[in-house]
Amino acid sequence: MPSDPESVLPIGAALRVLAPESPQAHAMFNLGVVTAIILGAIFVIVAGLIVYALMRFRWREGEPEPVQLAGNLKIEIIWTAIPCAIVAALFMLTARAMSLADPPPAPAPDLIVTGHQWWWEVRYPESGVVTANEIHLPVGRPFSVKLESSDVLHEFWVPELARKITAVPGHPNHLWLEADRTGTFLGICSEFCGTQHAWMHFSVIVESPADFAAWQKAQLRPAAAPAAGAAAEGLALFARTSCLSCHAIAGTAARARVGPDLTHFASRRHLGAGIAANTAANLRRWLTNPQEVKPGVKMPDFKFTDQQVTQLVAYLETLQ
Ligand code: CUA
């Protein structure tokens, strides 16, 4: 389990539900505020009238019985019309917020995000970039996201930027992802999906268009093979063990899509979908026994020797 709580969240980010940072999140937040004000006013008026009636008309010694009424058409029309008007107003406000927060999908997605037990695969179909548990976006540009699942139901949620949406196996869903400012935003899986549901975090890293372009360019470079030393031995070990049955590294024989693509593994900030910061020490713990760091994770304990772990860490650290 992570010892340093700072290490488990994207730097400077927390799960902030009431801090919208995109046009879509603002539309939903404003609808929530307006609805709360209307409902609050109804509560105050109704509760106030009840309290007033209780005090003003309470039974007093010797008072005659009040006038008994059997219906009042005018009042009945008023108390039917007012709620109808409130519901109609809320309906129109909701329809407007929905069209802002959830516009129709674009014909071709900018991003394909796939939920796996327990990590997120991220693909940019236009450029061909593949990464995991990190979404990079240019500031102020809406990205259409196609959301899929490879196994069970997951739920993709970046509270500051967009609504929750379920990842359903065999039924892609769609949402828009956009941010008004640069920064790192925390995303989580918000539907129980198995033992490590709580460790299915991801970061949305919003950059200037130039930084985003530079990131994409760097991500498209295939991995260079280290010439010698522990890193070269690590690559040889990677190529002859089960690593390549699950992982892909562009520029090597590893092409599997079961686990995260590792081509630019060292450029990522976190390990194990947010469970620890991506440092050499944490990577060493992970490779020594991933089951100890993230119990139930699909990566088995390969019982690598200390020397093998050193070689693999040396190699993986070159994958910038
Ligand atoms: Cu994936 Cu919860």
PDB file of C-alpha atoms and ligand atoms in Angstrom:
ATOM      1  CA  MET A   1       0.000   0.000   0.000  1.00  0.00           C
ATOM      2  CA  PRO A   2       1.244   3.510  -0.713  1.00  0.00           C
ATOM      3  CA  SER A   3       3.018   5.022   2.253  1.00  0.00           C
ATOM      4  CA  ASP A   4       3.077   8.584   1.009  1.00  0.00           C
ATOM      5  CA  PRO A   5      -0.443   9.948   0.412  1.00  0.00           C
ATOM      6  CA  GLU A   6       1.011  12.731  -1.770  1.00  0.00           C
ATOM      7  CA  SER A   7       2.251  10.117  -4.179  1.00  0.00           C
ATOM      8  CA  VAL A   8      -1.157   8.729  -5.023  1.00  0.00           C
ATOM      9  CA  LEU A   9      -2.813  11.823  -6.444  1.00  0.00           C
ATOM     10  CA  PRO A  10      -1.749  13.738  -9.526  1.00  0.00           C
ATOM     11  CA  ILE A  11       0.425  16.577  -8.311  1.00  0.00           C
ATOM     12  CA  GLY A  12      -1.698  19.501  -7.149  1.00  0.00           C
ATOM     13  CA  ALA A  13      -4.964  17.704  -7.850  1.00  0.00           C
ATOM     14  CA  ALA A  14      -7.782  16.431  -5.688  1.00  0.00           C
ATOM     15  CA  LEU A  15     -11.288  15.188  -6.327  1.00  0.00           C
ATOM     16  CA  ARG A  16     -13.077  18.543  -6.437  1.00  0.00           C
ATOM     17  CA  VAL A  17     -16.713  18.054  -7.303  1.00  0.00           C
ATOM     18  CA  LEU A  18     -17.816  21.690  -6.933  1.00  0.00           C
ATOM     19  CA  ALA A  19     -15.020  23.365  -8.905  1.00  0.00           C
ATOM     20  CA  PRO A  20     -15.988  23.352 -12.593  1.00  0.00           C
ATOM     21  CA  GLU A  21     -13.126  24.039 -15.012  1.00  0.00           C
ATOM     22  CA  SER A  22     -14.762  23.460 -18.403  1.00  0.00           C
ATOM     23  CA  PRO A  23     -17.831  24.778 -20.268  1.00  0.00           C
ATOM     24  CA  GLN A  24     -19.500  21.367 -19.811  1.00  0.00           C
ATOM     25  CA  ALA A  25     -18.828  21.257 -16.054  1.00  0.00           C
ATOM     26  CA  HIS A  26     -19.931  24.909 -15.683  1.00  0.00           C
ATOM     27  CA  ALA A  27     -23.275  24.104 -17.371  1.00  0.00           C
ATOM     28  CA  MET A  28     -23.915  21.266 -14.888  1.00  0.00           C
ATOM     29  CA  PHE A  29     -22.700  23.269 -11.884  1.00  0.00           C
ATOM     30  CA  ASN A  30     -24.896  26.276 -12.757  1.00  0.00           C
ATOM     31  CA  LEU A  31     -27.920  24.014 -13.178  1.00  0.00           C
ATOM     32  CA  GLY A  32     -27.201  22.536  -9.732  1.00  0.00           C
ATOM     33  CA  VAL A  33     -26.963  26.001  -8.149  1.00  0.00           C
ATOM     34  CA  VAL A  34     -30.190  27.270  -9.770  1.00  0.00           C
ATOM     35  CA  THR A  35     -32.040  24.069  -8.776  1.00  0.00           C
ATOM     36  CA  ALA A  36     -30.748  24.334  -5.190  1.00  0.00           C
ATOM     37  CA  ILE A  37     -31.884  27.992  -4.977  1.00  0.00           C
ATOM     38  CA  ILE A  38     -35.390  27.163  -6.285  1.00  0.00           C
ATOM     39  CA  LEU A  39     -35.742  24.138  -3.969  1.00  0.00           C
ATOM     40  CA  GLY A  40     -34.329  26.132  -1.046  1.00  0.00           C
ATOM     41  CA  ALA A  41     -36.882  28.915  -1.627  1.00  0.00           C
ATOM     42  CA  ILE A  42     -39.736  26.366  -1.760  1.00  0.00           C
ATOM     43  CA  PHE A  43     -38.522  24.806   1.508  1.00  0.00           C
ATOM     44  CA  VAL A  44     -38.283  28.169   3.280  1.00  0.00           C
ATOM     45  CA  ILE A  45     -41.760  29.281   2.088  1.00  0.00           C
ATOM     46  CA  VAL A  46     -43.501  25.986   2.918  1.00  0.00           C
ATOM     47  CA  ALA A  47     -41.739  25.488   6.265  1.00  0.00           C
ATOM     48  CA  GLY A  48     -42.325  29.171   7.136  1.00  0.00           C
ATOM     49  CA  LEU A  49     -46.072  28.931   6.404  1.00  0.00           C
ATOM     50  CA  ILE A  50     -46.334  25.752   8.501  1.00  0.00           C
ATOM     51  CA  VAL A  51     -44.541  27.353  11.456  1.00  0.00           C
ATOM     52  CA  TYR A  52     -46.656  30.521  11.092  1.00  0.00           C
ATOM     53  CA  ALA A  53     -49.895  28.480  10.974  1.00  0.00           C
ATOM     54  CA  LEU A  54     -48.841  26.412  13.988  1.00  0.00           C
ATOM     55  CA  MET A  55     -48.171  29.508  16.088  1.00  0.00           C
ATOM     56  CA  ARG A  56     -50.888  31.835  14.840  1.00  0.00           C
ATOM     57  CA  PHE A  57     -53.748  29.320  14.796  1.00  0.00           C
ATOM     58  CA  ARG A  58     -52.890  27.011  17.682  1.00  0.00           C
ATOM     59  CA  TRP A  59     -55.706  25.941  19.975  1.00  0.00           C
ATOM     60  CA  ARG A  60     -56.462  28.381  22.757  1.00  0.00           C
ATOM     61  CA  GLU A  61     -58.709  27.971  25.835  1.00  0.00           C
ATOM     62  CA  GLY A  62     -62.257  29.139  25.196  1.00  0.00           C
ATOM     63  CA  GLU A  63     -61.825  29.971  21.491  1.00  0.00           C
ATOM     64  CA  PRO A  64     -64.638  28.893  19.165  1.00  0.00           C
ATOM     65  CA  GLU A  65     -63.963  26.282  16.442  1.00  0.00           C
ATOM     66  CA  PRO A  66     -62.674  27.946  13.216  1.00  0.00           C
ATOM     67  CA  VAL A  67     -64.750  28.064  10.023  1.00  0.00           C
ATOM     68  CA  GLN A  68     -64.791  24.617   8.313  1.00  0.00           C
ATOM     69  CA  LEU A  69     -64.076  24.752   4.543  1.00  0.00           C
ATOM     70  CA  ALA A  70     -64.814  21.995   2.008  1.00  0.00           C
ATOM     71  CA  GLY A  71     -62.652  23.021  -0.959  1.00  0.00           C
ATOM     72  CA  ASN A  72     -61.615  26.288  -2.575  1.00  0.00           C
ATOM     73  CA  LEU A  73     -61.321  26.211  -6.347  1.00  0.00           C
ATOM     74  CA  LYS A  74     -59.157  29.362  -6.596  1.00  0.00           C
ATOM     75  CA  ILE A  75     -56.528  28.104  -4.144  1.00  0.00           C
ATOM     76  CA  GLU A  76     -56.516  24.628  -5.723  1.00  0.00           C
ATOM     77  CA  ILE A  77     -55.866  26.122  -9.178  1.00  0.00           C
ATOM     78  CA  ILE A  78     -53.017  28.237  -7.746  1.00  0.00           C
ATOM     79  CA  TRP A  79     -51.322  25.350  -5.934  1.00  0.00           C
ATOM     80  CA  THR A  80     -51.500  23.196  -9.046  1.00  0.00           C
ATOM     81  CA  ALA A  81     -50.310  25.892 -11.457  1.00  0.00           C
ATOM     82  CA  ILE A  82     -47.283  27.028  -9.418  1.00  0.00           C
ATOM     83  CA  PRO A  83     -45.635  23.544  -9.167  1.00  0.00           C
ATOM     84  CA  CYS A  84     -46.370  22.946 -12.874  1.00  0.00           C
ATOM     85  CA  ALA A  85     -44.598  26.202 -13.727  1.00  0.00           C
ATOM     86  CA  ILE A  86     -41.622  25.282 -11.471  1.00  0.00           C
ATOM     87  CA  VAL A  87     -41.296  21.814 -13.042  1.00  0.00           C
ATOM     88  CA  ALA A  88     -41.549  23.307 -16.559  1.00  0.00           C
ATOM     89  CA  ALA A  89     -38.848  25.883 -15.725  1.00  0.00           C
ATOM     90  CA  LEU A  90     -36.547  23.190 -14.265  1.00  0.00           C
ATOM     91  CA  PHE A  91     -37.160  21.021 -17.330  1.00  0.00           C
ATOM     92  CA  MET A  92     -36.153  23.843 -19.692  1.00  0.00           C
ATOM     93  CA  LEU A  93     -33.060  24.723 -17.650  1.00  0.00           C
ATOM     94  CA  THR A  94     -32.058  21.024 -17.565  1.00  0.00           C
ATOM     95  CA  ALA A  95     -32.564  20.590 -21.314  1.00  0.00           C
ATOM     96  CA  ARG A  96     -30.387  23.659 -21.932  1.00  0.00           C
ATOM     97  CA  ALA A  97     -27.642  22.424 -19.551  1.00  0.00           C
ATOM     98  CA  MET A  98     -27.729  18.970 -21.173  1.00  0.00           C
ATOM     99  CA  SER A  99     -27.208  20.421 -24.642  1.00  0.00           C
ATOM    100  CA  LEU A 100     -24.187  22.368 -23.318  1.00  0.00           C
ATOM    101  CA  ALA A 101     -22.728  19.568 -21.161  1.00  0.00           C
ATOM    102  CA  ASP A 102     -23.430  16.697 -23.507  1.00  0.00           C
ATOM    103  CA  PRO A 103     -23.533  17.788 -27.175  1.00  0.00           C
ATOM    104  CA  PRO A 104     -23.938  15.106 -29.864  1.00  0.00           C
ATOM    105  CA  PRO A 105     -20.833  12.972 -30.505  1.00  0.00           C
ATOM    106  CA  ALA A 106     -18.344  13.957 -33.190  1.00  0.00           C
ATOM    107  CA  PRO A 107     -18.227  11.594 -36.197  1.00  0.00           C
ATOM    108  CA  ALA A 108     -14.646  10.566 -35.402  1.00  0.00           C
ATOM    109  CA  PRO A 109     -13.353  10.464 -31.812  1.00  0.00           C
ATOM    110  CA  ASP A 110     -10.213  12.401 -30.829  1.00  0.00           C
ATOM    111  CA  LEU A 111      -9.561   9.920 -28.044  1.00  0.00           C
ATOM    112  CA  ILE A 112     -10.468   6.307 -27.377  1.00  0.00           C
ATOM    113  CA  VAL A 113     -10.375   5.434 -23.687  1.00  0.00           C
ATOM    114  CA  THR A 114     -10.792   1.797 -22.665  1.00  0.00           C
ATOM    115  CA  GLY A 115     -11.440   0.717 -19.098  1.00  0.00           C
ATOM    116  CA  HIS A 116      -9.604  -2.414 -17.960  1.00  0.00           C
ATOM    117  CA  GLN A 117      -9.438  -4.086 -14.543  1.00  0.00           C
ATOM    118  CA  TRP A 118      -7.810  -1.810 -13.159  1.00  0.00           C
ATOM    119  CA  TRP A 119      -6.302   0.757 -15.463  1.00  0.00           C
ATOM    120  CA  TRP A 120      -7.213   2.975 -18.400  1.00  0.00           C
ATOM    121  CA  GLU A 121      -5.896   2.560 -21.931  1.00  0.00           C
ATOM    122  CA  VAL A 122      -5.707   5.860 -23.831  1.00  0.00           C
ATOM    123  CA  ARG A 123      -5.428   6.031 -27.641  1.00  0.00           C
ATOM    124  CA  TYR A 124      -5.276   9.041 -29.945  1.00  0.00           C
ATOM    125  CA  PRO A 125      -6.525   7.518 -33.233  1.00  0.00           C
ATOM    126  CA  GLU A 126      -5.386  10.405 -35.421  1.00  0.00           C
ATOM    127  CA  SER A 127      -1.753  10.495 -34.281  1.00  0.00           C
ATOM    128  CA  GLY A 128      -1.470   6.875 -33.135  1.00  0.00           C
ATOM    129  CA  VAL A 129      -0.247   7.766 -29.619  1.00  0.00           C
ATOM    130  CA  VAL A 130      -1.005   5.073 -27.046  1.00  0.00           C
ATOM    131  CA  THR A 131      -0.584   5.590 -23.326  1.00  0.00           C
ATOM    132  CA  ALA A 132      -2.120   4.543 -20.023  1.00  0.00           C
ATOM    133  CA  ASN A 133      -3.713   6.261 -17.042  1.00  0.00           C
ATOM    134  CA  GLU A 134      -2.759   9.699 -18.399  1.00  0.00           C
ATOM    135  CA  ILE A 135      -4.724  11.845 -20.795  1.00  0.00           C
ATOM    136  CA  HIS A 136      -2.995  14.883 -22.263  1.00  0.00           C
ATOM    137  CA  LEU A 137      -5.207  17.624 -23.695  1.00  0.00           C
ATOM    138  CA  PRO A 138      -4.514  21.010 -25.260  1.00  0.00           C
ATOM    139  CA  VAL A 139      -6.207  23.792 -23.252  1.00  0.00           C
ATOM    140  CA  GLY A 140      -9.547  25.134 -24.534  1.00  0.00           C
ATOM    141  CA  ARG A 141     -10.097  22.523 -27.241  1.00  0.00           C
ATOM    142  CA  PRO A 142     -12.983  20.070 -26.851  1.00  0.00           C
ATOM    143  CA  PHE A 143     -11.894  16.467 -27.390  1.00  0.00           C
ATOM    144  CA  SER A 144     -14.513  13.906 -28.274  1.00  0.00           C
ATOM    145  CA  VAL A 145     -13.921  10.754 -26.249  1.00  0.00           C
ATOM    146  CA  LYS A 146     -15.149   7.303 -27.199  1.00  0.00           C
ATOM    147  CA  LEU A 147     -15.328   5.218 -24.063  1.00  0.00           C
ATOM    148  CA  GLU A 148     -15.065   1.439 -24.134  1.00  0.00           C
ATOM    149  CA  SER A 149     -14.485  -1.386 -21.686  1.00  0.00           C
ATOM    150  CA  SER A 150     -12.559  -4.605 -22.203  1.00  0.00           C
ATOM    151  CA  ASP A 151     -14.124  -6.518 -19.328  1.00  0.00           C
ATOM    152  CA  VAL A 152     -16.706  -5.199 -16.843  1.00  0.00           C
ATOM    153  CA  LEU A 153     -18.560  -1.936 -16.238  1.00  0.00           C
ATOM    154  CA  HIS A 154     -16.278   0.955 -15.268  1.00  0.00           C
ATOM    155  CA  GLU A 155     -17.171   4.599 -14.892  1.00  0.00           C
ATOM    156  CA  PHE A 156     -15.042   7.437 -16.215  1.00  0.00           C
ATOM    157  CA  TRP A 157     -15.243  10.553 -14.079  1.00  0.00           C
ATOM    158  CA  VAL A 158     -13.210  13.776 -14.056  1.00  0.00           C
ATOM    159  CA  PRO A 159     -15.424  15.874 -11.751  1.00  0.00           C
ATOM    160  CA  GLU A 160     -13.852  19.220 -12.635  1.00  0.00           C
ATOM    161  CA  LEU A 161     -14.256  18.678 -16.370  1.00  0.00           C
ATOM    162  CA  ALA A 162     -17.169  16.431 -17.320  1.00  0.00           C
ATOM    163  CA  ARG A 163     -20.060  14.271 -16.294  1.00  0.00           C
ATOM    164  CA  LYS A 164     -19.734  10.675 -15.182  1.00  0.00           C
ATOM    165  CA  ILE A 165     -20.131   8.149 -17.947  1.00  0.00           C
ATOM    166  CA  THR A 166     -20.176   4.356 -17.831  1.00  0.00           C
ATOM    167  CA  ALA A 167     -17.749   2.243 -19.863  1.00  0.00           C
ATOM    168  CA  VAL A 168     -19.845  -0.666 -21.106  1.00  0.00           C
ATOM    169  CA  PRO A 169     -18.264  -3.734 -22.777  1.00  0.00           C
ATOM    170  CA  GLY A 170     -19.487  -3.932 -26.378  1.00  0.00           C
ATOM    171  CA  HIS A 171     -21.358  -0.630 -26.249  1.00  0.00           C
ATOM    172  CA  PRO A 172     -19.149   2.455 -26.709  1.00  0.00           C
ATOM    173  CA  ASN A 173     -20.288   5.640 -24.991  1.00  0.00           C
ATOM    174  CA  HIS A 174     -19.305   9.186 -25.767  1.00  0.00           C
ATOM    175  CA  LEU A 175     -18.467  12.376 -23.925  1.00  0.00           C
ATOM    176  CA  TRP A 176     -16.695  15.678 -24.474  1.00  0.00           C
ATOM    177  CA  LEU A 177     -13.560  16.475 -22.519  1.00  0.00           C
ATOM    178  CA  GLU A 178     -12.325  20.050 -22.395  1.00  0.00           C
ATOM    179  CA  ALA A 179     -10.563  22.302 -19.885  1.00  0.00           C
ATOM    180  CA  ASP A 180     -10.566  26.092 -19.496  1.00  0.00           C
ATOM    181  CA  ARG A 181      -7.099  26.218 -17.947  1.00  0.00           C
ATOM    182  CA  THR A 182      -3.847  24.291 -17.927  1.00  0.00           C
ATOM    183  CA  GLY A 183      -3.186  21.997 -14.972  1.00  0.00           C
ATOM    184  CA  THR A 184      -3.636  18.441 -13.772  1.00  0.00           C
ATOM    185  CA  PHE A 185      -7.065  17.077 -12.977  1.00  0.00           C
ATOM    186  CA  LEU A 186      -7.814  13.864 -11.152  1.00  0.00           C
ATOM    187  CA  GLY A 187     -10.010  11.232 -12.759  1.00  0.00           C
ATOM    188  CA  ILE A 188     -11.339   8.106 -11.080  1.00  0.00           C
ATOM    189  CA  CYS A 189     -13.379   5.027 -11.819  1.00  0.00           C
ATOM    190  CA  SER A 190     -16.661   5.629 -10.037  1.00  0.00           C
ATOM    191  CA  GLU A 191     -18.398   2.288 -10.521  1.00  0.00           C
ATOM    192  CA  PHE A 192     -17.364  -0.737  -8.484  1.00  0.00           C
ATOM    193  CA  CYS A 193     -15.476  -3.023 -10.843  1.00  0.00           C
ATOM    194  CA  GLY A 194     -13.590  -5.475  -8.665  1.00  0.00           C
ATOM    195  CA  THR A 195     -11.033  -5.654  -5.887  1.00  0.00           C
ATOM    196  CA  GLN A 196      -8.835  -2.780  -7.114  1.00  0.00           C
ATOM    197  CA  HIS A 197     -11.690  -0.450  -8.162  1.00  0.00           C
ATOM    198  CA  ALA A 198     -10.350   2.149  -5.740  1.00  0.00           C
ATOM    199  CA  TRP A 199      -7.001   2.160  -7.587  1.00  0.00           C
ATOM    200  CA  MET A 200      -8.193   3.014 -11.034  1.00  0.00           C
ATOM    201  CA  HIS A 201      -7.132   6.652 -11.042  1.00  0.00           C
ATOM    202  CA  PHE A 202      -5.977   8.650 -14.008  1.00  0.00           C
ATOM    203  CA  SER A 203      -4.663  12.142 -14.626  1.00  0.00           C
ATOM    204  CA  VAL A 204      -5.899  14.625 -17.178  1.00  0.00           C
ATOM    205  CA  ILE A 205      -2.915  16.828 -17.951  1.00  0.00           C
ATOM    206  CA  VAL A 206      -3.985  20.004 -19.739  1.00  0.00           C
ATOM    207  CA  GLU A 207      -1.206  21.842 -21.560  1.00  0.00           C
ATOM    208  CA  SER A 208      -0.707  24.725 -23.965  1.00  0.00           C
ATOM    209  CA  PRO A 209      -1.181  23.661 -27.627  1.00  0.00           C
ATOM    210  CA  ALA A 210       2.611  23.839 -28.120  1.00  0.00           C
ATOM    211  CA  ASP A 211       3.337  21.634 -25.078  1.00  0.00           C
ATOM    212  CA  PHE A 212       0.638  19.187 -26.174  1.00  0.00           C
ATOM    213  CA  ALA A 213       2.135  18.969 -29.675  1.00  0.00           C
ATOM    214  CA  ALA A 214       5.599  18.414 -28.180  1.00  0.00           C
ATOM    215  CA  TRP A 215       4.239  15.680 -25.900  1.00  0.00           C
ATOM    216  CA  GLN A 216       2.547  13.930 -28.837  1.00  0.00           C
ATOM    217  CA  LYS A 217       5.731  14.116 -30.899  1.00  0.00           C
ATOM    218  CA  ALA A 218       7.773  12.596 -28.070  1.00  0.00           C
ATOM    219  CA  GLN A 219       5.184   9.836 -27.532  1.00  0.00           C
ATOM    220  CA  LEU A 220       5.383   8.818 -31.204  1.00  0.00           C
ATOM    221  CA  ARG A 221       9.098   8.020 -31.040  1.00  0.00           C
ATOM    222  CA  PRO A 222       9.709   4.266 -30.799  1.00  0.00           C
ATOM    223  CA  ALA A 223      11.816   3.095 -27.857  1.00  0.00           C
ATOM    224  CA  ALA A 224      15.579   3.093 -28.464  1.00  0.00           C
ATOM    225  CA  ALA A 225      17.402  -0.104 -27.547  1.00  0.00           C
ATOM    226  CA  PRO A 226      20.067   0.551 -24.883  1.00  0.00           C
ATOM    227  CA  ALA A 227      23.541  -0.344 -26.147  1.00  0.00           C
ATOM    228  CA  ALA A 228      25.026  -1.958 -23.047  1.00  0.00           C
ATOM    229  CA  GLY A 229      24.916  -2.230 -19.268  1.00  0.00           C
ATOM    230  CA  ALA A 230      22.066  -3.162 -16.932  1.00  0.00           C
ATOM    231  CA  ALA A 231      19.490  -1.492 -19.212  1.00  0.00           C
ATOM    232  CA  ALA A 232      20.515  -3.664 -22.187  1.00  0.00           C
ATOM    233  CA  GLU A 233      20.319  -6.747 -19.964  1.00  0.00           C
ATOM    234  CA  GLY A 234      16.901  -5.544 -18.815  1.00  0.00           C
ATOM    235  CA  LEU A 235      15.682  -5.345 -22.428  1.00  0.00           C
ATOM    236  CA  ALA A 236      17.002  -8.872 -23.105  1.00  0.00           C
ATOM    237  CA  LEU A 237      15.245 -10.130 -19.969  1.00  0.00           C
ATOM    238  CA  PHE A 238      12.021  -8.316 -20.974  1.00  0.00           C
ATOM    239  CA  ALA A 239      12.179  -9.984 -24.405  1.00  0.00           C
ATOM    240  CA  ARG A 240      12.640 -13.531 -23.089  1.00  0.00           C
ATOM    241  CA  THR A 241      10.192 -13.540 -20.175  1.00  0.00           C
ATOM    242  CA  SER A 242       6.430 -13.257 -20.022  1.00  0.00           C
ATOM    243  CA  CYS A 243       6.585  -9.435 -20.081  1.00  0.00           C
ATOM    244  CA  LEU A 244       5.847  -9.365 -23.787  1.00  0.00           C
ATOM    245  CA  SER A 245       2.795 -11.614 -23.470  1.00  0.00           C
ATOM    246  CA  CYS A 246       0.951  -8.655 -21.949  1.00  0.00           C
ATOM    247  CA  HIS A 247       2.787  -5.414 -22.777  1.00  0.00           C
ATOM    248  CA  ALA A 248       3.743  -3.515 -25.912  1.00  0.00           C
ATOM    249  CA  ILE A 249       6.890  -1.435 -26.452  1.00  0.00           C
ATOM    250  CA  ALA A 250       7.078   0.201 -29.890  1.00  0.00           C
ATOM    251  CA  GLY A 251      10.411  -0.589 -31.543  1.00  0.00           C
ATOM    252  CA  THR A 252      10.643  -4.055 -29.886  1.00  0.00           C
ATOM    253  CA  ALA A 253       8.957  -7.413 -30.424  1.00  0.00           C
ATOM    254  CA  ALA A 254       6.489  -6.663 -27.591  1.00  0.00           C
ATOM    255  CA  ARG A 255       3.065  -5.957 -29.107  1.00  0.00           C
ATOM    256  CA  ALA A 256       0.488  -7.322 -26.662  1.00  0.00           C
ATOM    257  CA  ARG A 257      -2.425  -5.186 -25.492  1.00  0.00           C
ATOM    258  CA  VAL A 258      -3.392  -7.032 -22.306  1.00  0.00           C
ATOM    259  CA  GLY A 259      -1.533  -4.641 -19.992  1.00  0.00           C
ATOM    260  CA  PRO A 260      -0.489  -1.009 -20.418  1.00  0.00           C
ATOM    261  CA  ASP A 261       1.681  -0.005 -23.396  1.00  0.00           C
ATOM    262  CA  LEU A 262       5.122   0.722 -21.922  1.00  0.00           C
ATOM    263  CA  THR A 263       6.763   2.568 -24.855  1.00  0.00           C
ATOM    264  CA  HIS A 264       6.987   5.815 -22.859  1.00  0.00           C
ATOM    265  CA  PHE A 265       6.457   4.330 -19.427  1.00  0.00           C
ATOM    266  CA  ALA A 266       9.090   6.504 -17.728  1.00  0.00           C
ATOM    267  CA  SER A 267       7.391   9.710 -18.909  1.00  0.00           C
ATOM    268  CA  ARG A 268       4.304   8.900 -16.816  1.00  0.00           C
ATOM    269  CA  ARG A 269       3.821  10.229 -13.334  1.00  0.00           C
ATOM    270  CA  HIS A 270       2.242   7.247 -11.616  1.00  0.00           C
ATOM    271  CA  LEU A 271       2.429   3.506 -11.352  1.00  0.00           C
ATOM    272  CA  GLY A 272      -0.427   1.040 -11.088  1.00  0.00           C
ATOM    273  CA  ALA A 273      -3.211   3.537 -12.054  1.00  0.00           C
ATOM    274  CA  GLY A 274      -2.272   6.044  -9.377  1.00  0.00           C
ATOM    275  CA  ILE A 275      -1.207   3.749  -6.539  1.00  0.00           C
ATOM    276  CA  ALA A 276       2.319   5.186  -6.325  1.00  0.00           C
ATOM    277  CA  ALA A 277       4.537   7.853  -7.859  1.00  0.00           C
ATOM    278  CA  ASN A 278       6.565   6.566 -10.819  1.00  0.00           C
ATOM    279  CA  THR A 279       9.977   6.530  -9.134  1.00  0.00           C
ATOM    280  CA  ALA A 280      12.774   3.977  -9.460  1.00  0.00           C
ATOM    281  CA  ALA A 281      12.220   2.899  -5.831  1.00  0.00           C
ATOM    282  CA  ASN A 282       8.487   2.310  -6.343  1.00  0.00           C
ATOM    283  CA  LEU A 283       9.112   0.543  -9.659  1.00  0.00           C
ATOM    284  CA  ARG A 284      11.535  -1.753  -7.835  1.00  0.00           C
ATOM    285  CA  ARG A 285       8.832  -2.582  -5.262  1.00  0.00           C
ATOM    286  CA  TRP A 286       6.328  -3.152  -8.067  1.00  0.00           C
ATOM    287  CA  LEU A 287       8.572  -5.542 -10.021  1.00  0.00           C
ATOM    288  CA  THR A 288       9.678  -7.365  -6.868  1.00  0.00           C
ATOM    289  CA  ASN A 289       6.044  -8.249  -6.193  1.00  0.00           C
ATOM    290  CA  PRO A 290       3.204  -6.299  -7.792  1.00  0.00           C
ATOM    291  CA  GLN A 291       0.703  -8.275  -5.691  1.00  0.00           C
ATOM    292  CA  GLU A 292       2.162  -6.731  -2.551  1.00  0.00           C
ATOM    293  CA  VAL A 293       1.780  -3.175  -3.930  1.00  0.00           C
ATOM    294  CA  LYS A 294      -1.655  -3.656  -5.542  1.00  0.00           C
ATOM    295  CA  PRO A 295      -3.239  -6.922  -4.327  1.00  0.00           C
ATOM    296  CA  GLY A 296      -5.272  -8.633  -7.036  1.00  0.00           C
ATOM    297  CA  VAL A 297      -3.615  -6.739  -9.918  1.00  0.00           C
ATOM    298  CA  LYS A 298      -3.573  -8.834 -13.112  1.00  0.00           C
ATOM    299  CA  MET A 299       0.244  -8.731 -13.247  1.00  0.00           C
ATOM    300  CA  PRO A 300       1.497 -11.839 -11.442  1.00  0.00           C
ATOM    301  CA  ASP A 301       4.490 -12.050  -9.125  1.00  0.00           C
ATOM    302  CA  PHE A 302       7.290 -13.333 -11.398  1.00  0.00           C
ATOM    303  CA  LYS A 303       9.662 -13.867  -8.464  1.00  0.00           C
ATOM    304  CA  PHE A 304      12.451 -11.948 -10.194  1.00  0.00           C
ATOM    305  CA  THR A 305      15.810 -11.984  -8.444  1.00  0.00           C
ATOM    306  CA  ASP A 306      17.194  -8.702  -7.081  1.00  0.00           C
ATOM    307  CA  GLN A 307      19.588  -8.544 -10.020  1.00  0.00           C
ATOM    308  CA  GLN A 308      16.795  -9.091 -12.555  1.00  0.00           C
ATOM    309  CA  VAL A 309      14.712  -6.361 -10.916  1.00  0.00           C
ATOM    310  CA  THR A 310      17.700  -4.001 -11.144  1.00  0.00           C
ATOM    311  CA  GLN A 311      18.067  -4.779 -14.866  1.00  0.00           C
ATOM    312  CA  LEU A 312      14.352  -4.319 -15.591  1.00  0.00           C
ATOM    313  CA  VAL A 313      14.232  -1.039 -13.637  1.00  0.00           C
ATOM    314  CA  ALA A 314      17.290   0.205 -15.543  1.00  0.00           C
ATOM    315  CA  TYR A 315      15.632  -0.635 -18.863  1.00  0.00           C
ATOM    316  CA  LEU A 316      12.159   0.715 -18.025  1.00  0.00           C
ATOM    317  CA  GLU A 317      13.695   3.985 -16.779  1.00  0.00           C
ATOM    318  CA  THR A 318      15.126   4.551 -20.287  1.00  0.00           C
ATOM    319  CA  LEU A 319      11.590   4.571 -21.762  1.00  0.00           C
ATOM    320  CA  GLN A 320      11.155   8.335 -21.583  1.00  0.00           C
TER     321      GLN A 320
HETATM  322 CU1  CUA B   1     -13.115   0.421 -12.849  1.00  0.00          CU
HETATM  323 CU2  CUA B   1     -14.255   0.803 -10.809  1.00  0.00          CU
END
